[in-house]
mmCIF file of C-alpha atoms in Angstrom:
data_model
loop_
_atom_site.group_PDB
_atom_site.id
_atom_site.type_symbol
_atom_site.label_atom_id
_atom_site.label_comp_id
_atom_site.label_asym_id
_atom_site.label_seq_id
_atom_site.Cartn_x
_atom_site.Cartn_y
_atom_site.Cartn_z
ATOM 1 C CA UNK A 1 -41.117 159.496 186.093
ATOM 2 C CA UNK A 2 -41.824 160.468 189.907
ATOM 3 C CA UNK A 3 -42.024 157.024 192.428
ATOM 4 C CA UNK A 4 -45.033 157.645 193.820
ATOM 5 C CA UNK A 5 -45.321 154.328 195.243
ATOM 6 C CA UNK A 6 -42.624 154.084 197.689
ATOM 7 C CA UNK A 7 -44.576 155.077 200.720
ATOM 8 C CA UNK A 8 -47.952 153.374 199.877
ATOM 9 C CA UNK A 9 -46.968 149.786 199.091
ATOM 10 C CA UNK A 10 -49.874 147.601 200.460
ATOM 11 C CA UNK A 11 -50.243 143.951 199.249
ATOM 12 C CA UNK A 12 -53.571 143.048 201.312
ATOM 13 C CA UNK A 13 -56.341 145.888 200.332
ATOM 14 C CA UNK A 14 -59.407 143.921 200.721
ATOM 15 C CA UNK A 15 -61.734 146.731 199.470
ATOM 16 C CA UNK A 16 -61.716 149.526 196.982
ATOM 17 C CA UNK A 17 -64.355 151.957 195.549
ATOM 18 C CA UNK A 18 -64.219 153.542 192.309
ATOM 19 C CA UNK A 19 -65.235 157.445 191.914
ATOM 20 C CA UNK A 20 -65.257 160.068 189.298
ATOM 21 C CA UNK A 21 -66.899 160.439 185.902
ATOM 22 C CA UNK A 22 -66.856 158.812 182.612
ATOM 23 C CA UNK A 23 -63.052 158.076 182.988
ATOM 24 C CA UNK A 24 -63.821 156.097 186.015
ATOM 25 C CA UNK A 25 -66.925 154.496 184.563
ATOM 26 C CA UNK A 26 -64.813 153.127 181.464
ATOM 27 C CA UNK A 27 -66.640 154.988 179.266
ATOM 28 C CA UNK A 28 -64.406 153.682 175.926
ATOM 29 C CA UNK A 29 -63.950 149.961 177.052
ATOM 30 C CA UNK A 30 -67.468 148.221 176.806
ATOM 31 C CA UNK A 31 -67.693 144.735 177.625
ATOM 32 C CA UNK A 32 -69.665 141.762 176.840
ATOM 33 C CA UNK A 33 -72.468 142.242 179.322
ATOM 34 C CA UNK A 34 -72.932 146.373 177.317
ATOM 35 C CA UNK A 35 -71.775 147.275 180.364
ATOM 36 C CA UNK A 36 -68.333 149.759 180.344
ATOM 37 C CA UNK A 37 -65.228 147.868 181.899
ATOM 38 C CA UNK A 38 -62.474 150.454 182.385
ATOM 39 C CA UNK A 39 -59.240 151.415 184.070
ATOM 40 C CA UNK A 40 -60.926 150.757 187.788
ATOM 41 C CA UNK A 41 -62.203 147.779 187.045
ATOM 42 C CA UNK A 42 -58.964 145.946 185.560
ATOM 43 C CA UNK A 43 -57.536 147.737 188.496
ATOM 44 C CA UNK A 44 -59.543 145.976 190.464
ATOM 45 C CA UNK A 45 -58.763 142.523 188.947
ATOM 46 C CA UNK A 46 -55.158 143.026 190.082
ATOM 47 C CA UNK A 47 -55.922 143.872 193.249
ATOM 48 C CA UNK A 48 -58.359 140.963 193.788
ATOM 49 C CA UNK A 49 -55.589 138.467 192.474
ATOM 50 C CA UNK A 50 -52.591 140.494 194.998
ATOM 51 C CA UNK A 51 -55.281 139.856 197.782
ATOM 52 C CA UNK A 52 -55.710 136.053 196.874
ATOM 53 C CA UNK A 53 -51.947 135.901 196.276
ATOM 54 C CA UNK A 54 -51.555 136.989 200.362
ATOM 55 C CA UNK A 55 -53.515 133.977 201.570
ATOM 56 C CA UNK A 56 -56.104 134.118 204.134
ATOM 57 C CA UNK A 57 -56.357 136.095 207.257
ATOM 58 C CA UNK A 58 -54.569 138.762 205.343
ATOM 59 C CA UNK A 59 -55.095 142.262 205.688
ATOM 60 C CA UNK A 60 -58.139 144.747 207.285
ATOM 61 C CA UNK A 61 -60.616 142.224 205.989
ATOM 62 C CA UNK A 62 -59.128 139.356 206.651
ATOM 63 C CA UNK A 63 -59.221 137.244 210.274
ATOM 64 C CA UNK A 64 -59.675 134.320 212.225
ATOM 65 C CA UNK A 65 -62.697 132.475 212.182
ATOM 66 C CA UNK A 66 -64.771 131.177 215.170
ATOM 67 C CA UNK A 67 -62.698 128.063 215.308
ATOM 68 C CA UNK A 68 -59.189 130.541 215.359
ATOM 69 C CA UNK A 69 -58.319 129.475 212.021
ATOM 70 C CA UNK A 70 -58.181 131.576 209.246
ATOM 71 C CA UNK A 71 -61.767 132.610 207.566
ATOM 72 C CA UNK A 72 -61.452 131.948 203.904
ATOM 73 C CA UNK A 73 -64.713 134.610 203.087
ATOM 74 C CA UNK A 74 -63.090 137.316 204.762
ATOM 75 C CA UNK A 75 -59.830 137.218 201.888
ATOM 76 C CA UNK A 76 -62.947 137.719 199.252
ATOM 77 C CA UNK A 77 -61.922 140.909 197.967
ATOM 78 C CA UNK A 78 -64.557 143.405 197.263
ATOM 79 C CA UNK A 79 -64.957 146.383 194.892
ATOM 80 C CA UNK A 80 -67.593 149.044 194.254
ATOM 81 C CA UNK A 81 -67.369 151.655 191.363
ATOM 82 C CA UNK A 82 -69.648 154.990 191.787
ATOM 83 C CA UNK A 83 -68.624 156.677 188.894
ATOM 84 C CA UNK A 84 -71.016 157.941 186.052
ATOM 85 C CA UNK A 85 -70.417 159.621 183.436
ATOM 86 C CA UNK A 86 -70.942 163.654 182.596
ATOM 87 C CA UNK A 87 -70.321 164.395 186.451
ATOM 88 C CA UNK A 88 -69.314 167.358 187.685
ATOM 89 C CA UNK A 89 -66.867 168.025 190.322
ATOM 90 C CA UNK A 90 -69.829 168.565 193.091
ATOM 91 C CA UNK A 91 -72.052 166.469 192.052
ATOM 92 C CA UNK A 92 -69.474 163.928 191.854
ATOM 93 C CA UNK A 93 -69.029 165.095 195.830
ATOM 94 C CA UNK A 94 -72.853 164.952 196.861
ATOM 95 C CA UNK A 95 -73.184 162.055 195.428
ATOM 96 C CA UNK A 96 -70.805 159.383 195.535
ATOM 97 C CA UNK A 97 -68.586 160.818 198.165
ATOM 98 C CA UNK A 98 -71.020 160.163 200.963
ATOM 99 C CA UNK A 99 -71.656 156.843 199.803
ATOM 100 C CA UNK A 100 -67.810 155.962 199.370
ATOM 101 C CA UNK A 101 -67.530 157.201 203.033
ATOM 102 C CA UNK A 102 -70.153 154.671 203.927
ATOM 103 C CA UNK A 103 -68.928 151.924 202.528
ATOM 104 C CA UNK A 104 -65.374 152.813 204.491
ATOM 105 C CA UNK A 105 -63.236 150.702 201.930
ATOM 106 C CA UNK A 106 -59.275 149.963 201.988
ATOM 107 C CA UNK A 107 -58.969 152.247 198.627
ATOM 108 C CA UNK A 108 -60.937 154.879 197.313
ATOM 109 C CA UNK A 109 -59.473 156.444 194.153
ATOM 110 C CA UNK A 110 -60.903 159.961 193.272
ATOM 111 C CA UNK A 111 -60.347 161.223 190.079
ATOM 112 C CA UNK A 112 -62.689 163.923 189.226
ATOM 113 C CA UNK A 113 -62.496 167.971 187.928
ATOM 114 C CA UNK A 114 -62.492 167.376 184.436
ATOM 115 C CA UNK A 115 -65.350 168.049 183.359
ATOM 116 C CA UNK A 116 -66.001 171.157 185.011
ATOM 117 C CA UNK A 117 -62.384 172.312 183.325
ATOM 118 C CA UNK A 118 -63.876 171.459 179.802
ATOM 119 C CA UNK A 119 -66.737 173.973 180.649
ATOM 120 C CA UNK A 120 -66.010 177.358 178.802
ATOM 121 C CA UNK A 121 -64.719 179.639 181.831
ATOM 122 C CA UNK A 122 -63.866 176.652 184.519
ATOM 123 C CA UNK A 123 -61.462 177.967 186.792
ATOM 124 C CA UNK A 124 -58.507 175.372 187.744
ATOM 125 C CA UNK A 125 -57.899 177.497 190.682
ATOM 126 C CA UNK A 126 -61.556 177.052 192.296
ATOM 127 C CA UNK A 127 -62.053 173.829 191.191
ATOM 128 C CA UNK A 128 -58.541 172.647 193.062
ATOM 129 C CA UNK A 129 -60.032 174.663 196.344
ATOM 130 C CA UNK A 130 -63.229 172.271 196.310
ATOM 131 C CA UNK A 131 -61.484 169.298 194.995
ATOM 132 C CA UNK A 132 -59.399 169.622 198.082
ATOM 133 C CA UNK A 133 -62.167 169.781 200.516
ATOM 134 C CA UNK A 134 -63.413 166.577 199.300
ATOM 135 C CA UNK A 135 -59.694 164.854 199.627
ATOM 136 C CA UNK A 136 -59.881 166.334 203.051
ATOM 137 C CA UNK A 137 -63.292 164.559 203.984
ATOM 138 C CA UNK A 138 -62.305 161.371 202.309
ATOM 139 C CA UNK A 139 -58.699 160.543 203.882
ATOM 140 C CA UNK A 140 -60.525 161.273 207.241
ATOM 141 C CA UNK A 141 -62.953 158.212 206.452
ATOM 142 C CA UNK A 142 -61.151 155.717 204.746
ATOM 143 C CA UNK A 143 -58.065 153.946 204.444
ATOM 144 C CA UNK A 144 -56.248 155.233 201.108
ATOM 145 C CA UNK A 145 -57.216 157.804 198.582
ATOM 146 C CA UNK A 146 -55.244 157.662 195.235
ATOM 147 C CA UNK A 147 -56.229 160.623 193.456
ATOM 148 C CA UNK A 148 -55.593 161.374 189.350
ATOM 149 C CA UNK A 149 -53.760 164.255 187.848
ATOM 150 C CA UNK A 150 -54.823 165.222 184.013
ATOM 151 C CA UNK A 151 -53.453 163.897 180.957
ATOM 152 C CA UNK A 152 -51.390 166.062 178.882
ATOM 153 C CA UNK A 153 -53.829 166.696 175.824
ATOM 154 C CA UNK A 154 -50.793 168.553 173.522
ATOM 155 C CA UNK A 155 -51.750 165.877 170.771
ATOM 156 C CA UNK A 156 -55.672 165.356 171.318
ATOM 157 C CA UNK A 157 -57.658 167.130 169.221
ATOM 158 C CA UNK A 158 -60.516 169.482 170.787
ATOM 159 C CA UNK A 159 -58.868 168.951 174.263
ATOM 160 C CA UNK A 160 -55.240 170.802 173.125
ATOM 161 C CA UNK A 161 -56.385 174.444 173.986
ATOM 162 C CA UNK A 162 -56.834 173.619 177.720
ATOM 163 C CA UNK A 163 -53.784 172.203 178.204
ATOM 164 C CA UNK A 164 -52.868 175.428 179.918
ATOM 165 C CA UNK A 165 -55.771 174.770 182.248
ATOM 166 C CA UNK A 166 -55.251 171.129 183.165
ATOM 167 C CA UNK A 167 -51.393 171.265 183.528
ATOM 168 C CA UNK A 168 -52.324 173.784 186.298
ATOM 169 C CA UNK A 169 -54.943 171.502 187.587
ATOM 170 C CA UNK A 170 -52.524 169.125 187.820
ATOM 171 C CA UNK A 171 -50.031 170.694 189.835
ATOM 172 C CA UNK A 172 -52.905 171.805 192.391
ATOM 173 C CA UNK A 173 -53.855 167.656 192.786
ATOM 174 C CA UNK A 174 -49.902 166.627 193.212
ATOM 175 C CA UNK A 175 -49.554 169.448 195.709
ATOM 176 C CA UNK A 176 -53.373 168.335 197.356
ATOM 177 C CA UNK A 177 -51.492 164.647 197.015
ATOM 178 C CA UNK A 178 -48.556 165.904 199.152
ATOM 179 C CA UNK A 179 -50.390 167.481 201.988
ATOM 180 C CA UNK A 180 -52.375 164.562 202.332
ATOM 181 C CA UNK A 181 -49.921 161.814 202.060
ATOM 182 C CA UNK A 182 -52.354 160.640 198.576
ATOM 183 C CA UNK A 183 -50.453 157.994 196.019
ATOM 184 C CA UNK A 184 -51.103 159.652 192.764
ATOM 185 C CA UNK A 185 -52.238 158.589 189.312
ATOM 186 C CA UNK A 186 -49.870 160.685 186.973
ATOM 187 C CA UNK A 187 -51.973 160.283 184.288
ATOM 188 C CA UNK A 188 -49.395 163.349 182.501
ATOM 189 C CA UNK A 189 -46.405 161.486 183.038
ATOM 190 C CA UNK A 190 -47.869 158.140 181.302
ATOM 191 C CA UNK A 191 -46.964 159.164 177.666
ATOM 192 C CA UNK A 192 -48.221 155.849 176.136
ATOM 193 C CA UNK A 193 -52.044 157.338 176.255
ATOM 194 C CA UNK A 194 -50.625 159.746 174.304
ATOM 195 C CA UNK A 195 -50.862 157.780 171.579
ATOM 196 C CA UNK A 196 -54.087 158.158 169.385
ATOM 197 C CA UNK A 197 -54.548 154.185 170.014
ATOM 198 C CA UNK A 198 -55.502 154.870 173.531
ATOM 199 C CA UNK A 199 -58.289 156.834 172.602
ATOM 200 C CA UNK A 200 -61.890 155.413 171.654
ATOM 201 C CA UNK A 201 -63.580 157.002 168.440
ATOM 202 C CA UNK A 202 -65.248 159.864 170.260
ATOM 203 C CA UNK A 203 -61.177 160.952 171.072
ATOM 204 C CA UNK A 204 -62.698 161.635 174.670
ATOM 205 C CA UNK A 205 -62.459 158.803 176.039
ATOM 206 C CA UNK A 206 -60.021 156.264 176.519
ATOM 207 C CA UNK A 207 -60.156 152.481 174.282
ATOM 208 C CA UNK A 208 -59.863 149.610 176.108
ATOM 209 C CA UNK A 209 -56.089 149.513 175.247
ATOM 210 C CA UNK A 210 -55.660 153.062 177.177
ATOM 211 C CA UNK A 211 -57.622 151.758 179.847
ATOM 212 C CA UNK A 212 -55.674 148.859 180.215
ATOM 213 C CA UNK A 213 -52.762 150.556 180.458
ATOM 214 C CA UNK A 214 -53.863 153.753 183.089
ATOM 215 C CA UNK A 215 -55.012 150.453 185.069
ATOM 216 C CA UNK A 216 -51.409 149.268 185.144
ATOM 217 C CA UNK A 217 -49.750 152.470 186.150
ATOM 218 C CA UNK A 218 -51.741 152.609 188.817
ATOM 219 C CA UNK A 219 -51.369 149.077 190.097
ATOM 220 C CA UNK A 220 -47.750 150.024 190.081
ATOM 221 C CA UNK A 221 -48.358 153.556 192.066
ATOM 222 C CA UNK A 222 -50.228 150.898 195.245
ATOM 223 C CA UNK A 223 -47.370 148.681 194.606
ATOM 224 C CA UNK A 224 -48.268 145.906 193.049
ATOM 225 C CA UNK A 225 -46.382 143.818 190.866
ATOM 226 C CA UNK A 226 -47.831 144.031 186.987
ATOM 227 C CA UNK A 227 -47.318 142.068 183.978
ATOM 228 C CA UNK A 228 -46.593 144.535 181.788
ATOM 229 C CA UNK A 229 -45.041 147.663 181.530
ATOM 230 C CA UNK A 230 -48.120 150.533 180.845
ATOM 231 C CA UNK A 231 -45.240 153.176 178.887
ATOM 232 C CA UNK A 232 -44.051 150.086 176.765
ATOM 233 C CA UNK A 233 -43.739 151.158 173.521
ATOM 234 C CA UNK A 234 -47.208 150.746 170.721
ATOM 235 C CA UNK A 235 -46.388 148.311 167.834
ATOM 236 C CA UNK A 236 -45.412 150.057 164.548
ATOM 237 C CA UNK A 237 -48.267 151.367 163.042
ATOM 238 C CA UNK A 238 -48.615 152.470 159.090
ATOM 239 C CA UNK A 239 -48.544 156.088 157.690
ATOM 240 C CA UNK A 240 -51.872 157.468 157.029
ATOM 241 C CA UNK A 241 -52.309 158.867 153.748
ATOM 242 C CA UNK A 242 -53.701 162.916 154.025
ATOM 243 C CA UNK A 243 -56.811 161.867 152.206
ATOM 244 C CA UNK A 244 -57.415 159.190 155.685
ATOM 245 C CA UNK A 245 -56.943 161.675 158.733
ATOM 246 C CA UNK A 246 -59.290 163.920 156.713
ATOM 247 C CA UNK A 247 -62.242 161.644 156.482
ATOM 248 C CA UNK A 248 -61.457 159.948 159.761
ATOM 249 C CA UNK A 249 -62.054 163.780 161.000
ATOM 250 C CA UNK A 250 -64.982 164.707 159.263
ATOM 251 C CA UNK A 251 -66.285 160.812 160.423
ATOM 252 C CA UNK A 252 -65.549 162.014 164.039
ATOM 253 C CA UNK A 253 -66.886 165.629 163.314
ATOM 254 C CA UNK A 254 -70.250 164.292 162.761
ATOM 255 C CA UNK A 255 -70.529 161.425 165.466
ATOM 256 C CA UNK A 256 -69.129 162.502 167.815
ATOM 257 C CA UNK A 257 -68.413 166.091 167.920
ATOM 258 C CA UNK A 258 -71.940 167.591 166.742
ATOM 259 C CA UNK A 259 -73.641 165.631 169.326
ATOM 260 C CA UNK A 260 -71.226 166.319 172.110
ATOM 261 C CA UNK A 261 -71.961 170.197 171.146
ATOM 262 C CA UNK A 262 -75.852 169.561 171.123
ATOM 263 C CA UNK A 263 -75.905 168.045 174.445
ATOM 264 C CA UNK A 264 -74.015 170.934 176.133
ATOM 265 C CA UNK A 265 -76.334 173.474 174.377
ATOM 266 C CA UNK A 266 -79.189 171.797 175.029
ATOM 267 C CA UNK A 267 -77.654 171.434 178.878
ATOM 268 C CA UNK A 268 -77.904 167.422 178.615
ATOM 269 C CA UNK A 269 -75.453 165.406 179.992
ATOM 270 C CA UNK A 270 -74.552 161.740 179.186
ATOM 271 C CA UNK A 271 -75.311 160.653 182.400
ATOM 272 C CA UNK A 272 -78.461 161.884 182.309
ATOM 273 C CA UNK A 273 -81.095 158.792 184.244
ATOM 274 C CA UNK A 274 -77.309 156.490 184.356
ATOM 275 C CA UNK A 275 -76.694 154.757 187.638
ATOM 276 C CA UNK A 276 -73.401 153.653 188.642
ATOM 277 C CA UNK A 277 -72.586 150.289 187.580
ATOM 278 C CA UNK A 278 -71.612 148.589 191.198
ATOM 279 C CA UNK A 279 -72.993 150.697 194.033
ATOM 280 C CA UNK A 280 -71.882 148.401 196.944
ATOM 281 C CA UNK A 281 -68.817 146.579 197.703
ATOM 282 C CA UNK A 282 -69.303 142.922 196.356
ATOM 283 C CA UNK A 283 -66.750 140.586 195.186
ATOM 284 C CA UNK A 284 -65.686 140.232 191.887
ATOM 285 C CA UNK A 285 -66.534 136.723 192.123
#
């Protein structure tokens, strides 16, 4: 697996905003509240505790007070996720990319493509030549932008046949990475969300396992120390009989699939009158 956090080790980001799609949402990982937690928002967790773990007066937030001492408010760390899901690549960049500019965090990560390469005829090539327009505006505004390659789908059903498409995809974002000096979010190098465990029902969308461990990998890509490894190995799991996978497919078939057709046919998406979950930087506290 490629280091890609050697050069972007930072143990004092006070701010980070989230932006993308459904992956970035957490679409897969609900939480108590019926809200969707996800990989950014665990992410977020870790960051928040490496912050508190610098002390005070650490990092672009952090500072003296009136009195010269240390300000204890300005170590709050703060967070702000823009991501909903069913976005497109540009409306992903109309919307939220303006806003993540405004908010001028530490961190902005910026995953965001796939859905337009799901889309019968979506051209990796075209979508790489906007994507990097918007990595161009972005690192010229804020601090850090950790973009996301694509996960190698060889093994998830419905998304297999464009694995042509998003293994070229990915090579445009880890070149895109490299000519903007971007830590990157292998996502196609992490082989434990291979595993069908890291996959919700819907076999879209990541569980709250997979998202757990996508937010680990990339704690490690900003350098941060995790406590556990995200490609350690899945606990032994029992053979499914023939007669299982088949009704576990037709059970996914009808709730998931069918529906997921309708919508497109129908040209709805899922985040159709959805609003993203924290529009402003606030602390996690």
């Amino acid at each position: 697996m490629a280091d890609d956090s050697k050069t972007f080790t930072n143990n004092a980001i006070g701010s980070y905003a989230a932006v993308g799609d459904s992956f970035t949402e957490g679409v897969g990982d609900p939480g108590p509240d019926g809200q969707f937690v996800g990989w950014a928002d665990r992410l977020a967790v870790l960051l928040s505790d490496r912050r508190s773990a610098a002390g005070p007066g650490t990092g672009a937030q952090g500072g003296p007070g009136s009195d010269g001492q240390p300000d204890p408010a300005s170590t709050d760390f703060r967070y702000a996720n823009l991501a909903v899901r069913g976005r497109l690549l540009d409306q992903i960049v109309a919307e939220q990319v303006p806003r993540a500019k405004q908010l001028a965090p530490d961190l902005v990560s910026f995953c965001a493509g796939g859905n337009d390469i799901l889309r019968p005829g979506g051209d990796p090539d075209d979508i790489a030549e906007r994507y990097e327009a918007a990595v161009a505006d972005l690192t010229a505004s804020v601090g850090t932008v950790l973009v996301c390659t694509g996960f190698d789908t060889r093994d998830v059903p419905v998304l297999r046949h464009l694995r042509g498409k998003i293994a070229t995809y990915t090579a445009h974002v880890r070149a895109i990475a490299d000519r903007y000096d971007c830590p990157v979010l292998d996502l196609w190098s992490l082989r434990s969300v291979q595993d069908r465990r890291a996959w919700s029902d819907d076999r879209l969308h990541l569980s709250a396992d997979g998202h757990t461990r996508v937010a680990l990998r990339a704690a490690q890509v900003l350098g941060l120390g995790v406590p556990a490894d995200p490609d350690q190995p899945w606990p032994p799991e029992g053979v499914r009989t023939a007669a299982e996978v088949r009704r576990d497919n037709i059970h996914w078939a009808r709730e998931h699939l069918v529906p997921w057709i309708g919508r497109r046919l129908r040209g709805e998406s899922s985040g159709d009158h959805v609003e993203p979950k924290r529009p402003d930087l606030l602390p996690l506290r």
